[in-house]
């Protein structure tokens, strides 16, 4: 079996064409042999022999017939003639039968003998006819002659007898001779006729017998026999050949059959293998989770179940026969069409390509497609393998988005393996630790990122904790490339391998706390300052009230005294002192941001020019102010007084800084464009917009400031001056901030200091200053209701107003004010109301008053600045505002302003 | 054909071993020769009913086996003059079936009136002859056809021309293709014509009926004529079913015929023209006498217009006998019983003009005037 299988195996290697050739060869030999056999005429034997027998029979018959004829038992030549004709035909048949060359001589012999025979038979017939006639007539003639010639009777009778005798013994030549002699006599005796007939009898008789002899000795039967024998020999040969042929044929047949059987078996085997293989492949096709399809000339020919599912087809018919491009999203159709064309043209597979496909229901999805062209039965087909990668794409996109987040997050993100080998650090992380963005971190270890002590902590505390619980949040110290520590709030995550449970990788997300810490510090600082500010503001506000009383009273007292009264001087001092105290309050308020603001669009250069005398006065003799003032400065919206205050403070400090030596204070104004970068380096309340800023700059050649000083320079109550109260700079900063401005400080110990103040450019034109005419003394009439919780203020205000010509009424708080107004509202021209009062504050009271009389004129007074105070009364018809502390003149002016209008 | 053989008890059928044929034959010959005259004498008297097996004449068979479809085609060709060069001469021209199968001329003539060399033998019963032509040069009827078709003085055709003409005829084409695998060929044409000729038998003559046993088929004079025919010895050569046609015989057995009647052409040499043997000089195929009463003139050259002078001449040169007129008349009467029927119609003439002849004794040999 093995050998057979082995033989079959090598047999298999023979190509089909060789098989066919061998088969054809075998078949050819088979057919050849078969034809050979066919040619063998087994009937030939019998035919030839029957012909030969026939010939011999006929030959015997002819002889028989001839003898019968001469024996007078046969009376015509029909049968004899028929037989000769039959013999001739038989010979012709034999001749055609034995066409082989070897028979030619024998046939010729036979032909010759037959010819002899036929000739003899012809002779026989002719001779016998003649002889028979004469023989018959002889007796008659002799009888006649005997009757006519009685004397010859004896002779004639004897003659007759002799003739008859001779006819019995024709080989008796003696008798014949005798007769011949006797016949001569007849001639002389005038029996011509008898003579003639006798001659005939003698001659023709002999000829008849000769003819028979010739016919029987012609050798036809012998020749036929010989022919037969020759044929037999030939036939035996042929038989042997035939037998050999048969054997060969059988062998060939068997061989052919065996060959065919083998081929068939092989084919069967192959068929089965093919079927199995086909089944397997079909199964595979059906099972393959990837979509597989075959298309020809742009139309689907075959789709596997996975493909049907991918496209959402319920049956293969929905896809088969349909155009391939129909399944491709319009966006990709052209590309895909080109790709397919290329494939077909070059007959090469095309690589994976992500394509947008359409399901049967029209929804789209992404598929990864690979195409392989091939030829199937002469037709160019393309096999397509596709995989729905929509999810993958989404996952990839998701992943890439996440990675983008990582890449863009400002937190440090890093990953390392178990061995401490760093695998990834995001850009923010690299930046945090001072690495270049393109620095290859994969050569680094975790330890490179941390100070030594921290690395230890990582190894022994942090990472084990992370591994144990999955993640661990803690503060960690990172190391900057330049050596300094960076505090980071970090979450360490252990990436666990599902099978072993141990962490294969560690990752960390860390937020730089430095800035936060710094901000916290700042915040604390700011908060502290703010609280201080509030405090200061509060104090200032109360102070203002008190100062109002003092100033008011002193002013009133001064008015009442004569010029020469020495108390006037004291009162003047009181006034001055009060004013200084008021300034201080203003500073404090300003610092806290709550100073009174009167915004006007002002040209800074003009302002400075107006202040030059003031500035000159403030400085030492040895100090020179150099002015560099820009022309055509755009306006800035500023509170003139406050900015003046700022400038004065700066000049004062510069002066102080220069000290006893000689020095220069440089004062310049100008306009600049401040960008983000510049602005970021300034001291501001909040981020300022980039743009045009008007600046003034005070620069001195004084002693400069050290770091410490610069840090605390703007702190309230911080001073380097012996006599300083420490509010100057804080006020400056407060004012600048209040103006939406910025400030920059440069200082170098021993060299000098420069302060630069930026103020935003205003769109408005420089405001023309209204001149308030203080000397307008037109009388004022009307009754003013004064509402304030401070008795002194009430009194002072009343005094001021009465002096101006008004009548006054007072109320303690809002409630009382309402009662009064209800009673005397028709008499009351206007109300002077304090903002902050118990029971009912200014706002509420104002509202209530308005209810009573919508046209009520109310002037608000407050220690806070106008903006803050009046902001709550926007749109409510507040007649005016006056800030405390106010001088009588200010009050009168305001009143005039408000009520003169009515 | 079946051979009925009634063998008289005295005579045993001879079946000798081949080798001893001669010896045995001669002795038997001796024995039987004695009986010969006896038999003859016995045969001389007309018996009440004939023993057919003892008669030298035999009836014509009703049929020779022939293919009827082929014969029909042959018949058409037999009458078709397209076989001749000028499309005027058909077989029937010389072998007129309405005229006893001959044209009644001394010599036949062919195209352009060219005179032939011999007198045309009858086509009737020619299938029973053992050879064709006076000199027997054609062994079969098929072979005979070549003679007239190609003969210069006859149809003067060439077979290719004949075939071309025949091919133009759709009927011939179709029939030949139906009957023969190889269609219209010379051989097939010959086959067809020969097959037709084989059907030209005239069986069932009065004499044949007499042979078969109808004693009243012929009258006494006719019977007597038959007896004379036998006793004179005419029957030696004019025997068998065709009353001749089965042997060659010399013309001038008992005398030199050609000395007295010079040959008109070389046809007179007869068989010698075929074999070249001296013994074959002036040997001719013995003609059939079946329709002799219809086929004047007589002999190979058509020399004798009357049957009477023919018989007289024959007797003189073949038998060496003188037959008196009276016997000639009996014989002629007998001969009138020989024509049989063709296609149901008897060819025996109602009138017997050949019986009327002048005194022949005055003229030793009837010269043709």
PDB file of N, CA, C and O in Angstrom, chain B residues 291-348:
ATOM      1  N   UNK B 291     -35.599 -15.987 -80.807  1.00  0.00           N
ATOM      2  CA  UNK B 291     -36.410 -15.024 -81.547  1.00  0.00           C
ATOM      3  C   UNK B 291     -35.995 -14.987 -83.016  1.00  0.00           C
ATOM      4  O   UNK B 291     -36.139 -13.957 -83.675  1.00  0.00           O
ATOM      5  N   UNK B 292     -35.472 -16.107 -83.510  1.00  0.00           N
ATOM      6  CA  UNK B 292     -34.938 -16.135 -84.878  1.00  0.00           C
ATOM      7  C   UNK B 292     -35.976 -15.713 -85.901  1.00  0.00           C
ATOM      8  O   UNK B 292     -35.649 -15.095 -86.910  1.00  0.00           O
ATOM      9  N   UNK B 293     -37.234 -16.032 -85.601  1.00  0.00           N
ATOM     10  CA  UNK B 293     -38.274 -15.672 -86.572  1.00  0.00           C
ATOM     11  C   UNK B 293     -38.499 -14.160 -86.605  1.00  0.00           C
ATOM     12  O   UNK B 293     -39.174 -13.670 -87.508  1.00  0.00           O
ATOM     13  N   UNK B 294     -37.895 -13.406 -85.646  1.00  0.00           N
ATOM     14  CA  UNK B 294     -38.087 -11.951 -85.598  1.00  0.00           C
ATOM     15  C   UNK B 294     -36.842 -11.197 -86.014  1.00  0.00           C
ATOM     16  O   UNK B 294     -36.886  -9.972 -86.150  1.00  0.00           O
ATOM     17  N   UNK B 295     -35.701 -11.901 -86.149  1.00  0.00           N
ATOM     18  CA  UNK B 295     -34.436 -11.175 -86.235  1.00  0.00           C
ATOM     19  C   UNK B 295     -33.747 -11.271 -87.586  1.00  0.00           C
ATOM     20  O   UNK B 295     -32.527 -11.226 -87.668  1.00  0.00           O
ATOM     21  N   UNK B 296     -34.506 -11.401 -88.689  1.00  0.00           N
ATOM     22  CA  UNK B 296     -33.882 -11.339 -90.019  1.00  0.00           C
ATOM     23  C   UNK B 296     -33.229  -9.986 -90.165  1.00  0.00           C
ATOM     24  O   UNK B 296     -33.711  -9.025 -89.571  1.00  0.00           O
ATOM     25  N   UNK B 297     -32.173  -9.857 -90.978  1.00  0.00           N
ATOM     26  CA  UNK B 297     -31.430 -10.930 -91.680  1.00  0.00           C
ATOM     27  C   UNK B 297     -30.507 -11.698 -90.756  1.00  0.00           C
ATOM     28  O   UNK B 297     -30.308 -11.292 -89.627  1.00  0.00           O
ATOM     29  N   UNK B 298     -29.963 -12.768 -91.304  1.00  0.00           N
ATOM     30  CA  UNK B 298     -29.298 -13.748 -90.479  1.00  0.00           C
ATOM     31  C   UNK B 298     -27.820 -13.871 -90.758  1.00  0.00           C
ATOM     32  O   UNK B 298     -27.315 -13.373 -91.760  1.00  0.00           O
ATOM     33  N   UNK B 299     -27.112 -14.538 -89.897  1.00  0.00           N
ATOM     34  CA  UNK B 299     -25.668 -14.739 -89.860  1.00  0.00           C
ATOM     35  C   UNK B 299     -24.989 -13.481 -89.330  1.00  0.00           C
ATOM     36  O   UNK B 299     -25.584 -12.392 -89.288  1.00  0.00           O
ATOM     37  N   UNK B 300     -23.734 -13.623 -89.054  1.00  0.00           N
ATOM     38  CA  UNK B 300     -22.987 -12.529 -88.408  1.00  0.00           C
ATOM     39  C   UNK B 300     -22.979 -11.279 -89.295  1.00  0.00           C
ATOM     40  O   UNK B 300     -22.860 -10.170 -88.814  1.00  0.00           O
ATOM     41  N   UNK B 301     -23.057 -11.502 -90.581  1.00  0.00           N
ATOM     42  CA  UNK B 301     -23.001 -10.357 -91.482  1.00  0.00           C
ATOM     43  C   UNK B 301     -24.370  -9.995 -92.063  1.00  0.00           C
ATOM     44  O   UNK B 301     -24.483  -9.205 -92.980  1.00  0.00           O
ATOM     45  N   UNK B 302     -25.437 -10.677 -91.558  1.00  0.00           N
ATOM     46  CA  UNK B 302     -26.779 -10.379 -92.025  1.00  0.00           C
ATOM     47  C   UNK B 302     -26.995 -10.707 -93.491  1.00  0.00           C
ATOM     48  O   UNK B 302     -27.754 -10.068 -94.210  1.00  0.00           O
ATOM     49  N   UNK B 303     -26.286 -11.730 -93.945  1.00  0.00           N
ATOM     50  CA  UNK B 303     -26.262 -12.028 -95.376  1.00  0.00           C
ATOM     51  C   UNK B 303     -27.577 -12.602 -95.876  1.00  0.00           C
ATOM     52  O   UNK B 303     -27.958 -12.348 -97.012  1.00  0.00           O
ATOM     53  N   UNK B 304     -28.209 -13.362 -95.018  1.00  0.00           N
ATOM     54  CA  UNK B 304     -29.386 -14.105 -95.528  1.00  0.00           C
ATOM     55  C   UNK B 304     -30.648 -13.460 -95.001  1.00  0.00           C
ATOM     56  O   UNK B 304     -30.868 -13.397 -93.815  1.00  0.00           O
ATOM     57  N   UNK B 305     -31.451 -13.045 -95.970  1.00  0.00           N
ATOM     58  CA  UNK B 305     -32.661 -12.343 -95.579  1.00  0.00           C
ATOM     59  C   UNK B 305     -33.749 -13.286 -95.114  1.00  0.00           C
ATOM     60  O   UNK B 305     -34.642 -12.905 -94.374  1.00  0.00           O
ATOM     61  N   UNK B 306     -33.736 -14.534 -95.686  1.00  0.00           N
ATOM     62  CA  UNK B 306     -34.796 -15.455 -95.302  1.00  0.00           C
ATOM     63  C   UNK B 306     -34.256 -16.531 -94.405  1.00  0.00           C
ATOM     64  O   UNK B 306     -33.092 -16.926 -94.496  1.00  0.00           O
ATOM     65  N   UNK B 307     -35.113 -16.995 -93.594  1.00  0.00           N
ATOM     66  CA  UNK B 307     -34.779 -18.068 -92.669  1.00  0.00           C
ATOM     67  C   UNK B 307     -34.547 -19.364 -93.443  1.00  0.00           C
ATOM     68  O   UNK B 307     -33.660 -20.149 -93.109  1.00  0.00           O
ATOM     69  N   UNK B 308     -35.298 -19.548 -94.536  1.00  0.00           N
ATOM     70  CA  UNK B 308     -35.200 -20.798 -95.319  1.00  0.00           C
ATOM     71  C   UNK B 308     -33.800 -20.954 -95.856  1.00  0.00           C
ATOM     72  O   UNK B 308     -33.170 -22.019 -95.709  1.00  0.00           O
ATOM     73  N   UNK B 309     -33.275 -19.902 -96.504  1.00  0.00           N
ATOM     74  CA  UNK B 309     -31.939 -20.051 -97.072  1.00  0.00           C
ATOM     75  C   UNK B 309     -30.889 -20.158 -95.990  1.00  0.00           C
ATOM     76  O   UNK B 309     -29.855 -20.821 -96.170  1.00  0.00           O
ATOM     77  N   UNK B 310     -31.176 -19.505 -94.861  1.00  0.00           N
ATOM     78  CA  UNK B 310     -30.248 -19.638 -93.736  1.00  0.00           C
ATOM     79  C   UNK B 310     -30.169 -21.091 -93.299  1.00  0.00           C
ATOM     80  O   UNK B 310     -29.064 -21.636 -93.092  1.00  0.00           O
ATOM     81  N   UNK B 311     -31.349 -21.715 -93.168  1.00  0.00           N
ATOM     82  CA  UNK B 311     -31.382 -23.103 -92.715  1.00  0.00           C
ATOM     83  C   UNK B 311     -30.673 -23.999 -93.729  1.00  0.00           C
ATOM     84  O   UNK B 311     -29.883 -24.887 -93.386  1.00  0.00           O
ATOM     85  N   UNK B 312     -30.982 -23.758 -95.015  1.00  0.00           N
ATOM     86  CA  UNK B 312     -30.338 -24.545 -96.075  1.00  0.00           C
ATOM     87  C   UNK B 312     -28.830 -24.417 -95.990  1.00  0.00           C
ATOM     88  O   UNK B 312     -28.095 -25.409 -96.052  1.00  0.00           O
ATOM     89  N   UNK B 313     -28.332 -23.173 -95.820  1.00  0.00           N
ATOM     90  CA  UNK B 313     -26.889 -22.931 -95.759  1.00  0.00           C
ATOM     91  C   UNK B 313     -26.275 -23.622 -94.545  1.00  0.00           C
ATOM     92  O   UNK B 313     -25.217 -24.249 -94.619  1.00  0.00           O
ATOM     93  N   UNK B 314     -26.949 -23.438 -93.429  1.00  0.00           N
ATOM     94  CA  UNK B 314     -26.480 -24.059 -92.184  1.00  0.00           C
ATOM     95  C   UNK B 314     -26.341 -25.553 -92.360  1.00  0.00           C
ATOM     96  O   UNK B 314     -25.320 -26.146 -91.993  1.00  0.00           O
ATOM     97  N   UNK B 315     -27.381 -26.155 -92.961  1.00  0.00           N
ATOM     98  CA  UNK B 315     -27.375 -27.625 -93.117  1.00  0.00           C
ATOM     99  C   UNK B 315     -26.194 -28.055 -93.984  1.00  0.00           C
ATOM    100  O   UNK B 315     -25.515 -29.043 -93.722  1.00  0.00           O
ATOM    101  N   UNK B 316     -25.982 -27.265 -95.019  1.00  0.00           N
ATOM    102  CA  UNK B 316     -24.903 -27.634 -95.944  1.00  0.00           C
ATOM    103  C   UNK B 316     -23.554 -27.543 -95.286  1.00  0.00           C
ATOM    104  O   UNK B 316     -22.768 -28.502 -95.365  1.00  0.00           O
ATOM    105  N   UNK B 317     -23.305 -26.396 -94.652  1.00  0.00           N
ATOM    106  CA  UNK B 317     -21.930 -26.188 -94.178  1.00  0.00           C
ATOM    107  C   UNK B 317     -21.679 -26.714 -92.771  1.00  0.00           C
ATOM    108  O   UNK B 317     -20.560 -27.036 -92.418  1.00  0.00           O
ATOM    109  N   UNK B 318     -22.769 -26.837 -91.987  1.00  0.00           N
ATOM    110  CA  UNK B 318     -22.562 -27.297 -90.625  1.00  0.00           C
ATOM    111  C   UNK B 318     -22.869 -28.772 -90.472  1.00  0.00           C
ATOM    112  O   UNK B 318     -22.229 -29.471 -89.689  1.00  0.00           O
ATOM    113  N   UNK B 319     -23.910 -29.213 -91.204  1.00  0.00           N
ATOM    114  CA  UNK B 319     -24.325 -30.602 -91.010  1.00  0.00           C
ATOM    115  C   UNK B 319     -23.831 -31.510 -92.136  1.00  0.00           C
ATOM    116  O   UNK B 319     -23.782 -32.728 -91.989  1.00  0.00           O
ATOM    117  N   UNK B 320     -23.563 -30.839 -93.235  1.00  0.00           N
ATOM    118  CA  UNK B 320     -23.200 -31.655 -94.400  1.00  0.00           C
ATOM    119  C   UNK B 320     -24.425 -32.386 -94.935  1.00  0.00           C
ATOM    120  O   UNK B 320     -24.328 -33.484 -95.493  1.00  0.00           O
ATOM    121  N   UNK B 321     -25.585 -31.820 -94.730  1.00  0.00           N
ATOM    122  CA  UNK B 321     -26.840 -32.472 -95.110  1.00  0.00           C
ATOM    123  C   UNK B 321     -27.612 -31.530 -95.999  1.00  0.00           C
ATOM    124  O   UNK B 321     -27.375 -30.340 -96.052  1.00  0.00           O
ATOM    125  N   UNK B 322     -28.512 -32.150 -96.687  1.00  0.00           N
ATOM    126  CA  UNK B 322     -29.450 -31.373 -97.494  1.00  0.00           C
ATOM    127  C   UNK B 322     -30.820 -31.540 -96.883  1.00  0.00           C
ATOM    128  O   UNK B 322     -31.309 -32.660 -96.752  1.00  0.00           O
ATOM    129  N   UNK B 323     -31.372 -30.407 -96.473  1.00  0.00           N
ATOM    130  CA  UNK B 323     -32.717 -30.498 -95.879  1.00  0.00           C
ATOM    131  C   UNK B 323     -33.727 -30.081 -96.951  1.00  0.00           C
ATOM    132  O   UNK B 323     -33.636 -28.951 -97.473  1.00  0.00           O
ATOM    133  N   UNK B 324     -34.684 -30.934 -97.273  1.00  0.00           N
ATOM    134  CA  UNK B 324     -35.698 -30.578 -98.289  1.00  0.00           C
ATOM    135  C   UNK B 324     -36.598 -29.466 -97.767  1.00  0.00           C
ATOM    136  O   UNK B 324     -36.722 -29.248 -96.559  1.00  0.00           O
ATOM    137  N   UNK B 325     -37.189 -28.746 -98.714  1.00  0.00           N
ATOM    138  CA  UNK B 325     -38.029 -27.599 -98.370  1.00  0.00           C
ATOM    139  C   UNK B 325     -39.106 -27.919 -97.347  1.00  0.00           C
ATOM    140  O   UNK B 325     -39.393 -27.138 -96.445  1.00  0.00           O
ATOM    141  N   UNK B 326     -39.683 -29.131 -97.570  1.00  0.00           N
ATOM    142  CA  UNK B 326     -40.788 -29.517 -96.686  1.00  0.00           C
ATOM    143  C   UNK B 326     -40.323 -29.571 -95.241  1.00  0.00           C
ATOM    144  O   UNK B 326     -40.984 -29.038 -94.342  1.00  0.00           O
ATOM    145  N   UNK B 327     -39.153 -30.143 -95.057  1.00  0.00           N
ATOM    146  CA  UNK B 327     -38.614 -30.243 -93.695  1.00  0.00           C
ATOM    147  C   UNK B 327     -38.255 -28.854 -93.150  1.00  0.00           C
ATOM    148  O   UNK B 327     -38.402 -28.565 -91.959  1.00  0.00           O
ATOM    149  N   UNK B 328     -37.759 -28.032 -94.141  1.00  0.00           N
ATOM    150  CA  UNK B 328     -37.458 -26.654 -93.708  1.00  0.00           C
ATOM    151  C   UNK B 328     -38.722 -25.986 -93.157  1.00  0.00           C
ATOM    152  O   UNK B 328     -38.678 -25.294 -92.118  1.00  0.00           O
ATOM    153  N   UNK B 329     -39.836 -26.250 -93.881  1.00  0.00           N
ATOM    154  CA  UNK B 329     -41.066 -25.619 -93.421  1.00  0.00           C
ATOM    155  C   UNK B 329     -41.460 -26.076 -92.033  1.00  0.00           C
ATOM    156  O   UNK B 329     -41.892 -25.304 -91.184  1.00  0.00           O
ATOM    157  N   UNK B 330     -41.290 -27.389 -91.801  1.00  0.00           N
ATOM    158  CA  UNK B 330     -41.629 -27.914 -90.466  1.00  0.00           C
ATOM    159  C   UNK B 330     -40.753 -27.249 -89.407  1.00  0.00           C
ATOM    160  O   UNK B 330     -41.222 -26.832 -88.342  1.00  0.00           O
ATOM    161  N   UNK B 331     -39.472 -27.186 -89.819  1.00  0.00           N
ATOM    162  CA  UNK B 331     -38.543 -26.592 -88.832  1.00  0.00           C
ATOM    163  C   UNK B 331     -38.919 -25.134 -88.551  1.00  0.00           C
ATOM    164  O   UNK B 331     -38.904 -24.676 -87.402  1.00  0.00           O
ATOM    165  N   UNK B 332     -39.274 -24.411 -89.642  1.00  0.00           N
ATOM    166  CA  UNK B 332     -39.639 -23.005 -89.451  1.00  0.00           C
ATOM    167  C   UNK B 332     -40.883 -22.887 -88.567  1.00  0.00           C
ATOM    168  O   UNK B 332     -40.949 -22.019 -87.676  1.00  0.00           O
ATOM    169  N   UNK B 333     -41.819 -23.797 -88.805  1.00  0.00           N
ATOM    170  CA  UNK B 333     -43.020 -23.762 -87.970  1.00  0.00           C
ATOM    171  C   UNK B 333     -42.656 -23.964 -86.501  1.00  0.00           C
ATOM    172  O   UNK B 333     -43.203 -23.284 -85.612  1.00  0.00           O
ATOM    173  N   UNK B 334     -41.754 -24.910 -86.320  1.00  0.00           N
ATOM    174  CA  UNK B 334     -41.268 -25.132 -84.938  1.00  0.00           C
ATOM    175  C   UNK B 334     -40.641 -23.856 -84.387  1.00  0.00           C
ATOM    176  O   UNK B 334     -40.874 -23.456 -83.246  1.00  0.00           O
ATOM    177  N   UNK B 335     -39.819 -23.229 -85.229  1.00  0.00           N
ATOM    178  CA  UNK B 335     -39.127 -22.032 -84.757  1.00  0.00           C
ATOM    179  C   UNK B 335     -40.096 -20.913 -84.377  1.00  0.00           C
ATOM    180  O   UNK B 335     -39.808 -20.113 -83.484  1.00  0.00           O
ATOM    181  N   UNK B 336     -41.263 -20.915 -85.035  1.00  0.00           N
ATOM    182  CA  UNK B 336     -42.240 -19.885 -84.709  1.00  0.00           C
ATOM    183  C   UNK B 336     -42.825 -20.061 -83.316  1.00  0.00           C
ATOM    184  O   UNK B 336     -43.438 -19.168 -82.772  1.00  0.00           O
ATOM    185  N   UNK B 337     -42.633 -21.237 -82.726  1.00  0.00           N
ATOM    186  CA  UNK B 337     -43.179 -21.459 -81.375  1.00  0.00           C
ATOM    187  C   UNK B 337     -42.224 -20.987 -80.279  1.00  0.00           C
ATOM    188  O   UNK B 337     -42.544 -21.019 -79.096  1.00  0.00           O
ATOM    189  N   UNK B 338     -41.026 -20.576 -80.703  1.00  0.00           N
ATOM    190  CA  UNK B 338     -40.008 -20.249 -79.699  1.00  0.00           C
ATOM    191  C   UNK B 338     -40.166 -18.868 -79.030  1.00  0.00           C
ATOM    192  O   UNK B 338     -39.857 -18.737 -77.842  1.00  0.00           O
ATOM    193  N   UNK B 339     -40.618 -17.786 -79.736  1.00  0.00           N
ATOM    194  CA  UNK B 339     -40.708 -16.482 -79.038  1.00  0.00           C
ATOM    195  C   UNK B 339     -41.708 -16.522 -77.875  1.00  0.00           C
ATOM    196  O   UNK B 339     -42.818 -17.003 -78.027  1.00  0.00           O
ATOM    197  N   UNK B 340     -41.306 -16.042 -76.728  1.00  0.00           N
ATOM    198  CA  UNK B 340     -42.141 -16.079 -75.537  1.00  0.00           C
ATOM    199  C   UNK B 340     -42.781 -14.719 -75.274  1.00  0.00           C
ATOM    200  O   UNK B 340     -43.072 -13.967 -76.197  1.00  0.00           O
ATOM    201  N   UNK B 341     -42.951 -14.420 -74.024  1.00  0.00           N
ATOM    202  CA  UNK B 341     -43.652 -13.190 -73.641  1.00  0.00           C
ATOM    203  C   UNK B 341     -42.675 -12.199 -73.007  1.00  0.00           C
ATOM    204  O   UNK B 341     -41.784 -12.553 -72.224  1.00  0.00           O
ATOM    205  N   UNK B 342     -42.874 -10.960 -73.390  1.00  0.00           N
ATOM    206  CA  UNK B 342     -42.148  -9.886 -72.693  1.00  0.00           C
ATOM    207  C   UNK B 342     -43.159  -8.917 -72.121  1.00  0.00           C
ATOM    208  O   UNK B 342     -43.978  -8.371 -72.850  1.00  0.00           O
ATOM    209  N   UNK B 343     -43.065  -8.724 -70.869  1.00  0.00           N
ATOM    210  CA  UNK B 343     -44.007  -7.864 -70.139  1.00  0.00           C
ATOM    211  C   UNK B 343     -45.444  -8.256 -70.457  1.00  0.00           C
ATOM    212  O   UNK B 343     -46.275  -7.406 -70.761  1.00  0.00           O
ATOM    213  N   UNK B 344     -45.676  -9.568 -70.430  1.00  0.00           N
ATOM    214  CA  UNK B 344     -47.021 -10.080 -70.586  1.00  0.00           C
ATOM    215  C   UNK B 344     -47.473 -10.202 -72.022  1.00  0.00           C
ATOM    216  O   UNK B 344     -48.488 -10.827 -72.330  1.00  0.00           O
ATOM    217  N   UNK B 345     -46.694  -9.598 -72.910  1.00  0.00           N
ATOM    218  CA  UNK B 345     -47.125  -9.628 -74.313  1.00  0.00           C
ATOM    219  C   UNK B 345     -46.317 -10.690 -75.056  1.00  0.00           C
ATOM    220  O   UNK B 345     -45.083 -10.709 -74.983  1.00  0.00           O
ATOM    221  N   UNK B 346     -46.985 -11.529 -75.764  1.00  0.00           N
ATOM    222  CA  UNK B 346     -46.300 -12.583 -76.512  1.00  0.00           C
ATOM    223  C   UNK B 346     -45.653 -11.976 -77.745  1.00  0.00           C
ATOM    224  O   UNK B 346     -46.240 -11.160 -78.449  1.00  0.00           O
ATOM    225  N   UNK B 347     -44.399 -12.404 -77.966  1.00  0.00           N
ATOM    226  CA  UNK B 347     -43.679 -11.886 -79.120  1.00  0.00           C
ATOM    227  C   UNK B 347     -43.858 -12.782 -80.359  1.00  0.00           C
ATOM    228  O   UNK B 347     -43.326 -12.496 -81.431  1.00  0.00           O
ATOM    229  N   UNK B 348     -44.571 -13.882 -80.174  1.00  0.00           N
ATOM    230  CA  UNK B 348     -44.767 -14.770 -81.324  1.00  0.00           C
ATOM    231  C   UNK B 348     -45.653 -14.091 -82.349  1.00  0.00           C
ATOM    232  O   UNK B 348     -46.740 -13.624 -82.019  1.00  0.00           O
TER     233      UNK B 348
END
